[in-house]
Amino acid sequence: DWRFASSTRKPRPGKVLPPKKPDEVVIRRKEKFQAHIVYGFLGATLSHPDRYPLDVMNAILAGQGGRLFLELRDKKGLAYALSSSSTEGVEPGHFMVYMGCDPTKLEMALSGIKEELRKIATEKPPEEEVARAKQYLIGSYDLELQKNSVVASILASNEIYKIGWEELYRYPEQIEKVTANEILRVAQKYLRQDHSVLS
């Protein structure tokens, strides 16, 4: 059966190409009441150990209690919508920050994003912030595992992507092991503003 035969093939990692330019900016101006910013960086693969500190780093930055939300939306009122995400794949994925803001605040919003990313790449996060981010990730993961459909989906995906069904149980353990030093290391490695794409 083709459906089962296709799932037994090993994924072939492609050649990782660097950005064509050190950084790339795409701006399209329209007569709209909202500007949308996506600021992205090359990320890790599913099988790379950096994915765990990247997830914790993202939890520190994202969400309603995260640095981006508190600094750029609550304190400075720059954003209508704000999020960040780390997405891994068979080939390197991406880390990105998204913001929706008033077009007149576009430059301030972008400067604010860059400043928060600069901070996390130059200053080791406090232990209580790291602990809170890890607790959030593990708690959210445990809640998701209460759904049989989610468990089945994770097991199937982990097997298809050759990271092993055991990753279902290994993920919380790996998150728990992440240290503040590792978060600083991956922030410096991946959040290189000289190798970014801005749209």
PDB file of C-alpha atoms in Angstrom:
ATOM      1  CA  ASP A   1       0.000   0.000   0.000  1.00  0.00           C
ATOM      2  CA  TRP A   2       1.506   3.364  -1.053  1.00  0.00           C
ATOM      3  CA  ARG A   3       0.398   5.056   2.159  1.00  0.00           C
ATOM      4  CA  PHE A   4       2.513   2.787   4.319  1.00  0.00           C
ATOM      5  CA  ALA A   5       5.389   2.417   1.870  1.00  0.00           C
ATOM      6  CA  SER A   6       5.926   6.171   1.756  1.00  0.00           C
ATOM      7  CA  SER A   7       6.276   6.415   5.545  1.00  0.00           C
ATOM      8  CA  THR A   8       9.223   3.976   5.609  1.00  0.00           C
ATOM      9  CA  ARG A   9      11.490   6.119   3.432  1.00  0.00           C
ATOM     10  CA  LYS A  10      14.175   8.037   5.278  1.00  0.00           C
ATOM     11  CA  PRO A  11      13.948  11.799   4.807  1.00  0.00           C
ATOM     12  CA  ARG A  12      16.868  13.110   2.789  1.00  0.00           C
ATOM     13  CA  PRO A  13      18.268  16.300   4.257  1.00  0.00           C
ATOM     14  CA  GLY A  14      18.921  18.847   1.558  1.00  0.00           C
ATOM     15  CA  LYS A  15      21.868  21.172   1.253  1.00  0.00           C
ATOM     16  CA  VAL A  16      21.539  24.071   3.686  1.00  0.00           C
ATOM     17  CA  LEU A  17      22.002  27.293   1.778  1.00  0.00           C
ATOM     18  CA  PRO A  18      23.054  30.485   3.531  1.00  0.00           C
ATOM     19  CA  PRO A  19      21.011  33.641   2.899  1.00  0.00           C
ATOM     20  CA  LYS A  20      21.900  35.227  -0.443  1.00  0.00           C
ATOM     21  CA  LYS A  21      22.682  38.457   1.393  1.00  0.00           C
ATOM     22  CA  PRO A  22      23.798  38.965   5.000  1.00  0.00           C
ATOM     23  CA  ASP A  23      20.349  40.386   5.673  1.00  0.00           C
ATOM     24  CA  GLU A  24      17.301  41.042   3.564  1.00  0.00           C
ATOM     25  CA  VAL A  25      14.514  43.600   3.967  1.00  0.00           C
ATOM     26  CA  VAL A  26      11.218  43.484   2.091  1.00  0.00           C
ATOM     27  CA  ILE A  27       8.868  46.465   2.465  1.00  0.00           C
ATOM     28  CA  ARG A  28       5.549  46.849   0.672  1.00  0.00           C
ATOM     29  CA  ARG A  29       3.595  49.924   1.703  1.00  0.00           C
ATOM     30  CA  LYS A  30      -0.188  49.847   1.350  1.00  0.00           C
ATOM     31  CA  GLU A  31      -2.924  52.232   2.466  1.00  0.00           C
ATOM     32  CA  LYS A  32      -3.827  50.165   5.511  1.00  0.00           C
ATOM     33  CA  PHE A  33      -4.457  50.889   9.181  1.00  0.00           C
ATOM     34  CA  GLN A  34      -2.090  48.206  10.389  1.00  0.00           C
ATOM     35  CA  ALA A  35       1.498  47.252   9.625  1.00  0.00           C
ATOM     36  CA  HIS A  36       2.676  43.657   9.919  1.00  0.00           C
ATOM     37  CA  ILE A  37       6.282  42.821  10.791  1.00  0.00           C
ATOM     38  CA  VAL A  38       7.868  39.390  10.491  1.00  0.00           C
ATOM     39  CA  TYR A  39      11.506  39.283  11.565  1.00  0.00           C
ATOM     40  CA  GLY A  40      13.141  35.898  11.016  1.00  0.00           C
ATOM     41  CA  PHE A  41      16.314  33.877  11.465  1.00  0.00           C
ATOM     42  CA  LEU A  42      17.523  30.449  10.360  1.00  0.00           C
ATOM     43  CA  GLY A  43      16.658  27.897  13.062  1.00  0.00           C
ATOM     44  CA  ALA A  44      17.505  24.342  14.116  1.00  0.00           C
ATOM     45  CA  THR A  45      16.480  20.895  12.877  1.00  0.00           C
ATOM     46  CA  LEU A  46      14.161  18.472  14.675  1.00  0.00           C
ATOM     47  CA  SER A  47      17.063  16.233  15.617  1.00  0.00           C
ATOM     48  CA  HIS A  48      19.397  18.994  16.848  1.00  0.00           C
ATOM     49  CA  PRO A  49      19.796  19.381  20.638  1.00  0.00           C
ATOM     50  CA  ASP A  50      19.555  23.184  20.259  1.00  0.00           C
ATOM     51  CA  ARG A  51      15.799  22.829  19.719  1.00  0.00           C
ATOM     52  CA  TYR A  52      15.212  22.516  23.487  1.00  0.00           C
ATOM     53  CA  PRO A  53      16.995  25.717  24.613  1.00  0.00           C
ATOM     54  CA  LEU A  54      15.410  27.475  21.609  1.00  0.00           C
ATOM     55  CA  ASP A  55      11.968  26.426  22.887  1.00  0.00           C
ATOM     56  CA  VAL A  56      12.757  27.768  26.363  1.00  0.00           C
ATOM     57  CA  MET A  57      14.164  30.988  24.897  1.00  0.00           C
ATOM     58  CA  ASN A  58      10.972  31.392  22.882  1.00  0.00           C
ATOM     59  CA  ALA A  59       8.846  30.843  26.007  1.00  0.00           C
ATOM     60  CA  ILE A  60      10.802  33.627  27.747  1.00  0.00           C
ATOM     61  CA  LEU A  61      10.119  35.980  24.818  1.00  0.00           C
ATOM     62  CA  ALA A  62       6.596  34.956  23.766  1.00  0.00           C
ATOM     63  CA  GLY A  63       3.186  34.776  25.372  1.00  0.00           C
ATOM     64  CA  GLN A  64       1.332  37.228  27.579  1.00  0.00           C
ATOM     65  CA  GLY A  65       3.922  36.980  30.333  1.00  0.00           C
ATOM     66  CA  GLY A  66       6.850  37.097  27.912  1.00  0.00           C
ATOM     67  CA  ARG A  67       9.359  39.880  27.462  1.00  0.00           C
ATOM     68  CA  LEU A  68       8.093  40.957  24.048  1.00  0.00           C
ATOM     69  CA  PHE A  69       4.489  41.268  25.247  1.00  0.00           C
ATOM     70  CA  LEU A  70       5.372  43.045  28.503  1.00  0.00           C
ATOM     71  CA  GLU A  71       7.889  45.471  27.029  1.00  0.00           C
ATOM     72  CA  LEU A  72       6.445  46.262  23.620  1.00  0.00           C
ATOM     73  CA  ARG A  73       2.710  45.978  24.183  1.00  0.00           C
ATOM     74  CA  ASP A  74       2.071  46.616  27.877  1.00  0.00           C
ATOM     75  CA  LYS A  75       4.752  49.208  28.642  1.00  0.00           C
ATOM     76  CA  LYS A  76       5.215  50.921  25.262  1.00  0.00           C
ATOM     77  CA  GLY A  77       1.838  50.312  23.581  1.00  0.00           C
ATOM     78  CA  LEU A  78       3.451  49.478  20.240  1.00  0.00           C
ATOM     79  CA  ALA A  79       1.602  46.296  19.247  1.00  0.00           C
ATOM     80  CA  TYR A  80      -1.918  45.117  18.449  1.00  0.00           C
ATOM     81  CA  ALA A  81      -0.669  41.549  18.100  1.00  0.00           C
ATOM     82  CA  LEU A  82       2.682  40.084  19.065  1.00  0.00           C
ATOM     83  CA  SER A  83       4.212  36.600  19.070  1.00  0.00           C
ATOM     84  CA  SER A  84       7.388  34.657  18.432  1.00  0.00           C
ATOM     85  CA  SER A  85       7.975  31.042  17.481  1.00  0.00           C
ATOM     86  CA  SER A  86      10.703  28.482  16.957  1.00  0.00           C
ATOM     87  CA  THR A  87       9.870  25.952  14.244  1.00  0.00           C
ATOM     88  CA  GLU A  88      12.159  23.018  13.434  1.00  0.00           C
ATOM     89  CA  GLY A  89      12.119  20.718  10.426  1.00  0.00           C
ATOM     90  CA  VAL A  90      14.057  17.920   8.733  1.00  0.00           C
ATOM     91  CA  GLU A  91      16.095  20.804   7.352  1.00  0.00           C
ATOM     92  CA  PRO A  92      16.803  23.877   9.489  1.00  0.00           C
ATOM     93  CA  GLY A  93      13.600  25.692  10.370  1.00  0.00           C
ATOM     94  CA  HIS A  94      13.249  29.245  11.598  1.00  0.00           C
ATOM     95  CA  PHE A  95      12.891  31.480  14.618  1.00  0.00           C
ATOM     96  CA  MET A  96      10.672  34.485  14.027  1.00  0.00           C
ATOM     97  CA  VAL A  97       8.946  37.402  15.721  1.00  0.00           C
ATOM     98  CA  TYR A  98       5.604  38.683  14.413  1.00  0.00           C
ATOM     99  CA  MET A  99       4.050  42.038  15.311  1.00  0.00           C
ATOM    100  CA  GLY A 100       0.979  43.904  14.121  1.00  0.00           C
ATOM    101  CA  CYS A 101       1.210  47.628  14.865  1.00  0.00           C
ATOM    102  CA  ASP A 102       0.108  51.107  13.863  1.00  0.00           C
ATOM    103  CA  PRO A 103       2.015  52.070  10.668  1.00  0.00           C
ATOM    104  CA  THR A 104       3.128  55.317  12.315  1.00  0.00           C
ATOM    105  CA  LYS A 105       4.897  53.270  15.015  1.00  0.00           C
ATOM    106  CA  LEU A 106       6.648  50.899  12.615  1.00  0.00           C
ATOM    107  CA  GLU A 107      10.209  52.105  13.200  1.00  0.00           C
ATOM    108  CA  MET A 108       9.775  52.196  16.987  1.00  0.00           C
ATOM    109  CA  ALA A 109       8.230  48.721  16.930  1.00  0.00           C
ATOM    110  CA  LEU A 110      11.083  47.257  14.910  1.00  0.00           C
ATOM    111  CA  SER A 111      13.667  48.938  17.137  1.00  0.00           C
ATOM    112  CA  GLY A 112      11.877  47.481  20.174  1.00  0.00           C
ATOM    113  CA  ILE A 113      11.940  43.954  18.729  1.00  0.00           C
ATOM    114  CA  LYS A 114      15.638  44.228  17.885  1.00  0.00           C
ATOM    115  CA  GLU A 115      16.426  45.538  21.361  1.00  0.00           C
ATOM    116  CA  GLU A 116      14.665  42.638  23.112  1.00  0.00           C
ATOM    117  CA  LEU A 117      16.480  40.131  20.885  1.00  0.00           C
ATOM    118  CA  ARG A 118      19.778  41.918  21.547  1.00  0.00           C
ATOM    119  CA  LYS A 119      19.168  41.685  25.315  1.00  0.00           C
ATOM    120  CA  ILE A 120      18.470  37.958  25.317  1.00  0.00           C
ATOM    121  CA  ALA A 121      21.595  37.399  23.173  1.00  0.00           C
ATOM    122  CA  THR A 122      23.878  39.411  25.481  1.00  0.00           C
ATOM    123  CA  GLU A 123      22.529  38.881  29.016  1.00  0.00           C
ATOM    124  CA  LYS A 124      22.021  35.506  30.688  1.00  0.00           C
ATOM    125  CA  PRO A 125      18.333  35.250  31.717  1.00  0.00           C
ATOM    126  CA  PRO A 126      17.601  35.136  35.468  1.00  0.00           C
ATOM    127  CA  GLU A 127      17.068  31.640  36.901  1.00  0.00           C
ATOM    128  CA  GLU A 128      13.478  32.414  37.977  1.00  0.00           C
ATOM    129  CA  GLU A 129      12.600  33.466  34.416  1.00  0.00           C
ATOM    130  CA  VAL A 130      14.123  30.263  33.036  1.00  0.00           C
ATOM    131  CA  ALA A 131      12.268  28.148  35.616  1.00  0.00           C
ATOM    132  CA  ARG A 132       8.959  29.866  34.795  1.00  0.00           C
ATOM    133  CA  ALA A 133       9.449  29.311  31.041  1.00  0.00           C
ATOM    134  CA  LYS A 134      10.290  25.623  31.541  1.00  0.00           C
ATOM    135  CA  GLN A 135       7.301  25.139  33.852  1.00  0.00           C
ATOM    136  CA  TYR A 136       5.026  26.746  31.247  1.00  0.00           C
ATOM    137  CA  LEU A 137       6.358  24.531  28.415  1.00  0.00           C
ATOM    138  CA  ILE A 138       6.136  21.297  30.393  1.00  0.00           C
ATOM    139  CA  GLY A 139       2.692  22.164  31.811  1.00  0.00           C
ATOM    140  CA  SER A 140       1.314  23.039  28.362  1.00  0.00           C
ATOM    141  CA  TYR A 141       2.798  19.867  26.896  1.00  0.00           C
ATOM    142  CA  ASP A 142       1.250  17.696  29.642  1.00  0.00           C
ATOM    143  CA  LEU A 143      -2.142  19.314  29.035  1.00  0.00           C
ATOM    144  CA  GLU A 144      -1.913  18.581  25.300  1.00  0.00           C
ATOM    145  CA  LEU A 145      -1.075  14.928  26.011  1.00  0.00           C
ATOM    146  CA  GLN A 146      -4.477  14.501  27.660  1.00  0.00           C
ATOM    147  CA  LYS A 147      -5.947  14.319  24.131  1.00  0.00           C
ATOM    148  CA  ASN A 148      -5.549  10.926  22.467  1.00  0.00           C
ATOM    149  CA  SER A 149      -5.499  12.544  19.038  1.00  0.00           C
ATOM    150  CA  VAL A 150      -2.499  14.692  20.034  1.00  0.00           C
ATOM    151  CA  VAL A 151      -0.606  11.680  21.421  1.00  0.00           C
ATOM    152  CA  ALA A 152      -1.269   9.716  18.209  1.00  0.00           C
ATOM    153  CA  SER A 153      -0.194  12.663  16.066  1.00  0.00           C
ATOM    154  CA  ILE A 154       3.055  13.199  18.015  1.00  0.00           C
ATOM    155  CA  LEU A 155       3.923   9.485  17.942  1.00  0.00           C
ATOM    156  CA  ALA A 156       3.311   9.278  14.196  1.00  0.00           C
ATOM    157  CA  SER A 157       5.211  12.494  13.424  1.00  0.00           C
ATOM    158  CA  ASN A 158       8.185  11.471  15.565  1.00  0.00           C
ATOM    159  CA  GLU A 159       8.442   8.159  13.711  1.00  0.00           C
ATOM    160  CA  ILE A 160       8.044   9.750  10.268  1.00  0.00           C
ATOM    161  CA  TYR A 161      10.759  12.303  11.055  1.00  0.00           C
ATOM    162  CA  LYS A 162      13.047   9.585  12.488  1.00  0.00           C
ATOM    163  CA  ILE A 163      13.429  11.146  15.940  1.00  0.00           C
ATOM    164  CA  GLY A 164      11.782   8.131  17.607  1.00  0.00           C
ATOM    165  CA  TRP A 165       8.448   7.628  19.316  1.00  0.00           C
ATOM    166  CA  GLU A 166      10.246   7.946  22.691  1.00  0.00           C
ATOM    167  CA  GLU A 167      10.568  11.684  22.075  1.00  0.00           C
ATOM    168  CA  LEU A 168       6.982  11.908  23.359  1.00  0.00           C
ATOM    169  CA  TYR A 169       8.329  11.184  26.849  1.00  0.00           C
ATOM    170  CA  ARG A 170      11.828  12.588  26.361  1.00  0.00           C
ATOM    171  CA  TYR A 171      10.721  16.146  25.528  1.00  0.00           C
ATOM    172  CA  PRO A 172       9.826  17.265  29.100  1.00  0.00           C
ATOM    173  CA  GLU A 173      13.083  15.783  30.433  1.00  0.00           C
ATOM    174  CA  GLN A 174      15.116  17.663  27.831  1.00  0.00           C
ATOM    175  CA  ILE A 175      13.313  20.924  28.571  1.00  0.00           C
ATOM    176  CA  GLU A 176      13.962  20.477  32.299  1.00  0.00           C
ATOM    177  CA  LYS A 177      17.720  20.143  31.619  1.00  0.00           C
ATOM    178  CA  VAL A 178      17.987  23.495  29.789  1.00  0.00           C
ATOM    179  CA  THR A 179      20.165  26.072  31.578  1.00  0.00           C
ATOM    180  CA  ALA A 180      20.419  29.856  31.401  1.00  0.00           C
ATOM    181  CA  ASN A 181      23.879  29.470  29.824  1.00  0.00           C
ATOM    182  CA  GLU A 182      22.433  27.317  27.022  1.00  0.00           C
ATOM    183  CA  ILE A 183      19.737  29.909  26.335  1.00  0.00           C
ATOM    184  CA  LEU A 184      22.368  32.630  26.031  1.00  0.00           C
ATOM    185  CA  ARG A 185      24.438  30.375  23.746  1.00  0.00           C
ATOM    186  CA  VAL A 186      21.580  29.605  21.320  1.00  0.00           C
ATOM    187  CA  ALA A 187      20.442  33.241  21.326  1.00  0.00           C
ATOM    188  CA  GLN A 188      23.943  34.291  20.254  1.00  0.00           C
ATOM    189  CA  LYS A 189      24.126  31.482  17.685  1.00  0.00           C
ATOM    190  CA  TYR A 190      20.718  31.924  16.020  1.00  0.00           C
ATOM    191  CA  LEU A 191      19.590  35.534  16.630  1.00  0.00           C
ATOM    192  CA  ARG A 192      22.253  37.074  14.423  1.00  0.00           C
ATOM    193  CA  GLN A 193      20.838  40.363  13.264  1.00  0.00           C
ATOM    194  CA  ASP A 194      23.402  40.429  10.437  1.00  0.00           C
ATOM    195  CA  HIS A 195      21.805  37.207   9.086  1.00  0.00           C
ATOM    196  CA  SER A 196      18.112  38.020   9.299  1.00  0.00           C
ATOM    197  CA  VAL A 197      15.120  38.486   7.039  1.00  0.00           C
ATOM    198  CA  LEU A 198      12.681  41.316   7.676  1.00  0.00           C
ATOM    199  CA  SER A 199       9.328  41.533   5.939  1.00  0.00           C
TER     200      SER A 199
END
